Short mmCIF file of C-alpha atoms and ligand atoms in Angstrom, two decimals:
data_model
loop_
_atom_site.label_atom_id
_atom_site.label_comp_id
_atom_site.label_asym_id
_atom_site.label_seq_id
_atom_site.Cartn_x
_atom_site.Cartn_y
_atom_site.Cartn_z
CA MET A 27 128.65 83.11 109.38
CA GLU A 28 131.44 83.05 111.99
CA ASN A 29 133.92 84.55 109.56
CA THR A 30 131.49 87.21 108.35
CA LEU A 31 130.79 88.22 111.95
CA GLU A 32 134.54 88.46 112.60
CA GLN A 33 134.87 90.86 109.66
CA ILE A 34 131.92 92.89 110.93
CA LYS A 35 133.44 93.02 114.41
CA ASN A 36 136.71 94.26 112.94
CA TYR A 37 134.88 97.00 110.99
CA THR A 38 133.40 98.25 114.27
CA TYR A 39 136.73 97.99 116.07
CA GLN A 40 138.42 100.21 113.51
CA LEU A 41 135.74 102.87 113.99
CA LEU A 42 135.29 102.77 117.77
CA LYS A 43 138.76 101.91 119.07
CA ASN A 44 139.48 105.53 120.03
CA ASP A 45 136.06 106.29 121.50
CA THR A 46 136.02 108.06 124.86
CA THR A 47 132.24 108.38 125.37
CA GLY A 48 131.55 104.93 126.82
CA HIS A 49 130.75 103.43 123.40
CA SER A 50 134.04 101.63 122.88
CA MET A 51 134.51 97.97 122.03
CA ASP A 52 133.80 96.78 125.58
CA HIS A 53 130.25 98.23 125.29
CA ILE A 54 129.83 96.49 121.94
CA GLU A 55 131.08 93.15 123.30
CA ARG A 56 128.68 93.38 126.26
CA VAL A 57 125.75 94.16 123.95
CA VAL A 58 126.67 91.14 121.81
CA ALA A 59 126.91 88.94 124.93
CA ILE A 60 123.51 90.14 126.21
CA CYS A 61 121.99 89.42 122.77
CA LYS A 62 123.36 85.87 123.04
CA GLN A 63 121.56 85.52 126.38
CA ILE A 64 118.27 86.82 124.95
CA LEU A 65 118.37 84.85 121.67
CA PRO A 66 117.34 81.43 123.06
CA THR A 67 114.28 83.08 124.66
CA GLU A 68 113.13 84.55 121.32
CA PRO A 69 113.35 81.70 118.81
CA GLN A 70 111.71 83.68 115.98
CA ALA A 71 114.71 86.02 115.77
CA ASP A 72 117.42 85.72 113.13
CA SER A 73 120.62 85.24 115.12
CA PHE A 74 122.91 86.45 112.33
CA VAL A 75 120.93 89.68 111.95
CA VAL A 76 120.89 90.17 115.74
CA LEU A 77 124.65 89.67 116.16
CA ALA A 78 125.58 91.72 113.08
CA ALA A 79 123.35 94.60 114.20
CA ALA A 80 124.70 94.35 117.76
CA TYR A 81 128.29 94.73 116.51
CA LEU A 82 127.36 97.59 114.19
CA HIS A 83 124.73 99.49 116.20
CA ASP A 84 126.96 102.41 117.21
CA THR A 85 128.97 102.77 113.98
CA ILE A 86 126.72 105.35 112.29
CA ASP A 87 125.60 107.29 115.35
CA ASP A 88 126.00 111.06 115.02
CA LYS A 89 127.66 111.29 118.42
CA LEU A 90 130.47 109.09 117.12
CA VAL A 91 130.74 109.96 113.44
CA GLU A 92 130.62 113.39 111.86
CA ASP A 93 128.43 112.57 108.89
CA GLU A 94 125.77 109.99 109.70
CA ALA A 95 124.51 109.65 106.11
CA ALA A 96 128.01 109.09 104.73
CA ALA A 97 128.76 106.53 107.47
CA ALA A 98 125.52 104.68 106.67
CA LYS A 99 126.37 104.57 102.98
CA GLU A 100 129.85 103.25 103.67
CA LEU A 101 128.51 100.59 106.04
CA HIS A 102 125.86 99.46 103.55
CA SER A 103 128.53 99.01 100.85
CA PHE A 104 130.71 97.10 103.32
CA LEU A 105 127.87 94.69 104.16
CA LEU A 106 127.14 94.09 100.47
CA SER A 107 130.86 93.44 99.92
CA LEU A 108 130.65 90.55 102.42
CA ALA A 109 128.16 88.85 100.11
CA ILE A 110 125.34 89.17 102.62
CA ASP A 111 122.11 89.17 100.64
CA PRO A 112 120.66 92.66 99.98
CA LYS A 113 117.47 92.05 101.97
CA THR A 114 119.46 91.06 105.07
CA CYS A 115 121.76 94.07 104.61
CA GLN A 116 118.69 96.29 104.53
CA GLU A 117 117.26 94.74 107.66
CA ILE A 118 120.53 95.30 109.54
CA MET A 119 120.68 98.93 108.33
CA TYR A 120 117.07 99.56 109.36
CA ILE A 121 117.68 98.18 112.85
CA ILE A 122 120.73 100.28 113.60
CA GLN A 123 119.07 103.40 112.22
CA HIS A 124 115.98 103.01 114.46
CA LEU A 125 117.47 101.60 117.62
CA SER A 126 118.44 104.54 119.75
CA PHE A 127 116.46 106.25 122.45
CA SER A 128 117.12 109.63 120.83
CA LYS A 129 115.71 108.39 117.51
CA GLU A 130 112.67 107.09 119.37
CA ILE A 131 112.17 110.53 120.93
CA VAL A 132 112.60 112.39 117.65
CA SER A 133 110.79 110.09 115.21
CA GLY A 134 108.60 107.86 117.38
CA LYS A 135 109.00 104.16 118.04
CA GLY A 136 110.03 102.52 114.77
CA SER A 137 108.60 99.16 113.82
CA LEU A 138 111.56 97.01 114.73
CA SER A 139 111.56 93.30 113.90
CA ILE A 140 112.02 90.88 116.79
CA SER A 141 115.73 90.79 115.84
CA GLY A 142 115.91 94.58 116.18
CA LYS A 143 114.00 94.51 119.46
CA ILE A 144 116.57 92.16 120.95
CA VAL A 145 119.48 94.45 120.02
CA GLN A 146 117.60 97.48 121.37
CA ASP A 147 116.97 95.70 124.67
CA ALA A 148 120.61 94.63 124.95
CA ASP A 149 121.84 98.20 124.29
CA ARG A 150 119.44 99.51 126.94
CA ILE A 151 120.43 96.87 129.48
CA ASP A 152 124.06 97.99 129.12
CA ALA A 153 122.97 101.54 129.99
CA LEU A 154 121.68 100.28 133.37
CA GLY A 155 123.14 98.70 136.51
CA ALA A 156 126.67 99.14 137.82
CA ILE A 157 128.01 99.42 134.29
CA GLY A 158 125.33 101.96 133.42
CA ILE A 159 126.29 104.10 136.43
CA LEU A 160 129.94 104.12 135.37
CA ARG A 161 129.18 104.79 131.70
CA THR A 162 126.96 107.70 132.66
CA ALA A 163 129.61 109.22 134.91
CA TYR A 164 132.24 108.67 132.22
CA PHE A 165 130.09 110.29 129.52
CA GLY A 166 129.05 113.19 131.75
CA GLY A 167 132.67 113.76 132.77
CA GLY A 168 133.70 113.89 129.14
CA LYS A 169 131.02 116.51 128.51
CA GLY A 170 132.02 118.54 131.58
CA HIS A 171 128.71 117.96 133.40
CA PRO A 172 128.70 118.24 137.21
CA ILE A 173 128.28 114.94 139.06
CA TYR A 174 125.44 116.30 141.15
CA ASP A 175 123.92 119.66 141.95
CA PRO A 176 120.71 119.66 144.02
CA SER A 177 119.82 123.12 142.68
CA ILE A 178 119.59 121.78 139.10
CA GLN A 179 116.30 119.98 138.44
CA PRO A 180 116.11 117.05 135.99
CA VAL A 181 114.85 118.14 132.58
CA ASP A 182 111.98 116.39 130.79
CA TYR A 183 113.82 115.55 127.60
CA THR A 184 111.23 113.10 126.31
CA THR A 185 109.69 115.86 124.24
CA LYS A 186 112.92 117.56 123.28
CA LYS A 187 115.13 117.00 120.27
CA ASP A 188 118.26 117.89 122.26
CA TYR A 189 117.58 115.38 125.03
CA ARG A 190 121.16 114.21 124.94
CA ARG A 191 122.54 117.46 126.24
CA GLY A 192 121.86 116.41 129.82
CA SER A 193 122.34 118.47 132.95
CA THR A 194 124.15 116.49 135.65
CA VAL A 195 125.30 112.89 135.90
CA ILE A 196 122.75 112.08 138.60
CA ASN A 197 119.96 113.81 136.68
CA HIS A 198 120.64 111.55 133.69
CA PHE A 199 119.30 108.65 135.77
CA TYR A 200 115.90 110.38 135.85
CA GLU A 201 116.14 112.04 132.44
CA LYS A 202 116.68 108.79 130.58
CA LEU A 203 117.88 105.68 132.39
CA PHE A 204 114.90 105.10 134.71
CA LEU A 205 112.55 105.46 131.72
CA LEU A 206 114.11 102.43 130.02
CA PRO A 207 112.57 99.43 131.90
CA GLU A 208 109.01 100.27 130.82
CA ARG A 209 110.20 100.63 127.22
CA MET A 210 111.80 97.19 126.98
CA ASN A 211 110.59 94.80 124.28
CA THR A 212 111.33 91.26 125.48
CA SER A 213 110.40 89.65 128.78
CA PHE A 214 114.09 88.85 129.43
CA GLY A 215 114.92 92.51 128.77
CA LYS A 216 112.18 93.85 131.01
CA LYS A 217 113.15 91.63 133.92
CA GLU A 218 116.86 92.42 133.66
CA ALA A 219 116.22 96.16 133.20
CA LEU A 220 114.07 96.23 136.35
CA ARG A 221 116.71 94.30 138.31
CA ARG A 222 119.36 96.80 137.27
CA LYS A 223 117.11 99.80 137.97
CA THR A 224 116.51 98.48 141.51
CA PHE A 225 120.27 98.31 142.02
CA MET A 226 120.62 101.90 140.78
CA GLU A 227 117.91 103.07 143.19
CA LYS A 228 119.89 101.47 146.04
CA PHE A 229 123.00 103.21 144.79
CA LEU A 230 121.12 106.54 144.80
CA GLU A 231 119.92 106.00 148.37
CA GLU A 232 123.52 105.65 149.49
CA PHE A 233 124.58 108.52 147.24
CA TYR A 234 122.01 110.89 148.77
CA LEU A 235 122.93 109.77 152.26
CA GLU A 236 126.57 110.59 151.65
CA SER A 237 125.61 113.86 149.93
CA ALA A 238 123.26 115.04 152.69
CA PRO A 239 125.77 117.48 154.19
CA LEU A 240 125.77 119.20 150.76
CA GLU A 241 122.02 119.72 150.51
CA ASN A 242 122.37 123.43 151.29
CA PRO A 243 125.67 124.32 149.68
CA THR A 244 127.02 127.82 150.27
CA ARG A 245 127.78 129.48 146.99
P1 ADP B 327 120.95 106.18 122.53
O1 ADP B 327 121.97 105.84 121.46
O2 ADP B 327 120.12 105.00 122.95
O3 ADP B 327 120.14 107.39 122.19
P2 ADP B 327 123.12 107.25 123.92
O4 ADP B 327 124.11 106.56 123.04
O5 ADP B 327 122.96 108.71 123.78
O6 ADP B 327 121.74 106.52 123.81
O7 ADP B 327 123.48 106.94 125.38
C1 ADP B 327 124.20 105.81 125.72
C2 ADP B 327 124.79 106.00 127.08
O8 ADP B 327 125.65 107.14 127.10
C3 ADP B 327 123.75 106.34 128.13
O9 ADP B 327 123.09 105.21 128.57
C4 ADP B 327 124.58 107.00 129.18
O10 ADP B 327 125.31 106.08 129.91
C5 ADP B 327 125.49 107.83 128.33
N1 ADP B 327 124.88 109.14 128.10
C6 ADP B 327 124.21 109.60 127.02
N2 ADP B 327 123.78 110.87 127.20
C7 ADP B 327 124.19 111.22 128.45
C8 ADP B 327 124.08 112.40 129.24
N3 ADP B 327 123.46 113.48 128.79
N4 ADP B 327 124.63 112.38 130.48
C9 ADP B 327 125.29 111.29 130.95
N5 ADP B 327 125.43 110.15 130.24
C10 ADP B 327 124.90 110.11 129.01
NI1 NI B 328 125.17 101.29 122.18
#
């Protein structure tokens, strides 16, 4: 199992090593580490499936690969080539294809197994807290979004297919990140998501205080 996971990790590394959207290997390693914290609290989960899906969860995402279907096919063949049994391969594929918030918005909450729920929680936890703030700024900067503009209202993307477009870095907190705690699956995940959200609210208090002189910008 150790060796198979090493090969899986290397597959991800080859695909994500040049990522500049906040989905590079450090994000993957944190998601894996958070899964390892959740696993002992959810003994029904399959730890191999959890860790494999955690390593692979961003490798077929359309924001990182051009052709999602082709990437999925290639990944499935790779998993089979590691002599992982076909049923387990299918479970891993299902999890990573139904994990993301955008998929949940577009196609409704999938029926994830407890293993999938753990990976989803870990991915969401890494979107929150101090790391979440930095990843959001990094992503928004890459997209050319303003940091903050009080004249731009947050958009309700929960009903929109293009929710990822985003408006400003600060608005992304309201457009997505603060919606995550109530959507967590495990009790570990819910508690940690709330803790991180509370920290982000504190951060925003300070942010608004420092931004107060800008509330009525002259244009
Ligand atoms: P998911 O895969 O769950 O749909 P994404 O991969 O789109 O989520 O988002 C992962 C992280 O990337 C977010 O938590 C956030 O930090 C950043 N991000 C995504 N979309 C935006 C956006 N519009 N503005 C700022 N950051 C974003
Ligand atoms: Ni991720």
